Tab-separated table of C-alpha atoms in Angstrom:
chain	number	residue	atom	x	y	z
A	283	MET	CA	-2.535	-44.612	-0.601
A	284	LYS	CA	-4.021	-48.088	-0.676
A	285	ARG	CA	-2.434	-48.760	2.654
A	286	ILE	CA	-3.789	-46.265	5.121
A	287	LYS	CA	-2.063	-45.975	8.448
A	288	ARG	CA	-2.294	-42.721	10.249
A	289	ARG	CA	-0.083	-41.811	13.100
A	290	LEU	CA	1.072	-38.452	14.336
A	291	ALA	CA	4.684	-37.737	13.633
A	292	TYR	CA	5.587	-34.535	15.404
A	293	ALA	CA	7.868	-32.430	13.349
A	294	ALA	CA	10.886	-30.264	13.201
A	295	VAL	CA	14.508	-29.539	12.440
A	296	GLY	CA	15.756	-26.494	10.642
A	297	SER	CA	16.826	-25.079	7.352
A	298	ILE	CA	15.032	-25.785	4.147
A	299	MET	CA	12.883	-28.792	3.302
A	300	ALA	CA	15.011	-31.867	3.045
A	301	ALA	CA	13.722	-33.604	-0.041
A	302	GLY	CA	16.140	-35.857	-1.891
A	303	THR	CA	15.911	-35.316	-5.606
A	304	GLY	CA	17.865	-36.830	-8.457
A	305	LEU	CA	20.158	-34.704	-10.567
A	306	VAL	CA	19.073	-33.972	-14.126
A	307	GLY	CA	21.556	-35.332	-16.631
A	308	ALA	CA	23.578	-37.185	-13.982
A	309	SER	CA	24.717	-40.731	-14.566
A	310	ALA	CA	23.117	-43.496	-12.520
A	311	ALA	CA	26.309	-43.883	-10.485
A	312	SER	CA	26.375	-40.238	-9.387
A	313	ALA	CA	22.643	-39.567	-9.028
A	314	ALA	CA	21.301	-38.787	-5.570
A	315	PRO	CA	19.213	-41.572	-3.995
A	316	ALA	CA	15.444	-41.341	-4.403
A	317	PRO	CA	13.619	-39.922	-1.366
A	318	HIS	CA	11.769	-42.341	0.906
A	319	VAL	CA	8.678	-40.097	0.840
A	320	SER	CA	7.137	-40.415	-2.612
A	321	SER	CA	4.277	-37.954	-2.126
A	322	CYS	CA	2.520	-35.671	0.340
A	323	ASP	CA	-0.909	-34.074	0.035
A	324	ASN	CA	-3.512	-32.209	2.079
A	325	TYR	CA	-0.959	-29.724	3.390
A	326	ARG	CA	-2.353	-27.404	6.060
A	327	ASN	CA	-0.557	-24.580	7.861
A	328	THR	CA	-2.439	-22.515	10.451
A	329	GLY	CA	0.619	-20.436	11.287
A	330	THR	CA	1.485	-22.354	14.447
A	331	VAL	CA	0.681	-25.921	13.323
A	332	TRP	CA	1.245	-27.680	10.001
A	333	THR	CA	0.140	-31.139	8.809
A	334	ALA	CA	0.488	-33.204	5.638
A	335	ASN	CA	-0.474	-36.741	4.611
A	336	CYS	CA	2.662	-38.453	3.315
A	337	ARG	CA	3.474	-41.845	1.796
A	338	VAL	CA	6.763	-43.453	2.854
A	339	ASP	CA	7.718	-46.084	0.241
A	340	TYR	CA	10.730	-47.619	2.024
A	341	GLY	CA	13.225	-46.959	4.797
A	342	GLN	CA	12.391	-44.448	7.507
A	343	SER	CA	11.359	-40.800	7.350
A	344	GLN	CA	10.838	-38.076	9.911
A	345	SER	CA	9.048	-34.728	9.811
A	346	TRP	CA	10.723	-31.535	10.999
A	347	THR	CA	9.637	-27.994	11.836
A	348	ARG	CA	11.524	-24.761	12.439
A	349	CYS	CA	9.722	-22.237	14.674
A	350	SER	CA	10.155	-18.456	14.654
A	351	ASP	CA	11.978	-18.448	18.034
A	352	GLY	CA	14.665	-20.722	16.546
A	353	THR	CA	13.314	-23.968	18.048
A	354	TYR	CA	13.590	-27.076	15.895
A	355	LEU	CA	11.050	-29.846	16.450
A	356	TYR	CA	11.514	-33.401	15.144
A	357	GLY	CA	8.854	-36.015	14.496
A	358	ALA	CA	9.063	-39.699	15.266
A	359	TRP	CA	10.855	-41.893	12.717
A	360	VAL	CA	8.224	-43.811	10.751
A	361	GLY	CA	8.526	-46.706	8.303
A	362	LYS	CA	6.708	-47.737	5.160
A	363	GLY	CA	3.061	-46.629	5.013
A	364	TYR	CA	0.813	-43.577	4.869
A	365	TRP	CA	1.396	-41.126	7.719
A	366	ILE	CA	0.284	-37.745	8.990
A	367	PHE	CA	3.372	-35.579	9.400
A	368	ARG	CA	2.865	-32.689	11.824
A	369	GLY	CA	4.662	-29.846	13.560
A	370	ASP	CA	3.325	-27.647	16.368
A	371	CYS	CA	5.116	-24.400	17.220
A	372	SER	CA	2.639	-23.419	19.972
A	373	GLY	CA	4.730	-21.730	22.651
A	374	HIS	CA	7.584	-21.216	20.164
A	375	GLY	CA	6.074	-18.620	17.829
A	376	ARG	CA	5.041	-19.453	14.281
A	377	VAL	CA	6.051	-22.094	11.729
A	378	VAL	CA	8.952	-20.751	9.649
A	379	SER	CA	9.718	-23.864	7.589
A	380	TYR	CA	8.949	-27.571	7.600
A	381	GLY	CA	9.502	-30.776	5.692
A	382	HIS	CA	10.825	-34.322	6.029
A	383	THR	CA	14.124	-36.129	6.050
A	384	ASP	CA	15.162	-39.752	5.451
A	385	ARG	CA	17.591	-42.245	6.960
């Protein structure tokens, strides 16, 4: 959070939050890679819009949102830094689920 860059990254995609986590008890060779987003805070969800402040440590990450009418919204791919992830389901119902994914 020392490096503060804020940009809107409009969200979406579907299913459950895509957060890469390591497997407990797995060997180093078979463990899942660490997620690019190390932390998020200040989550807000008004029902139609959600936001969170997230730190991307390396690589690229993208926010996603699934709306109640089945629409999936994707945010811009962002690199290393501190970003505001956001999804806006206005015109598509309410926020059903949201999160981030890495590449």
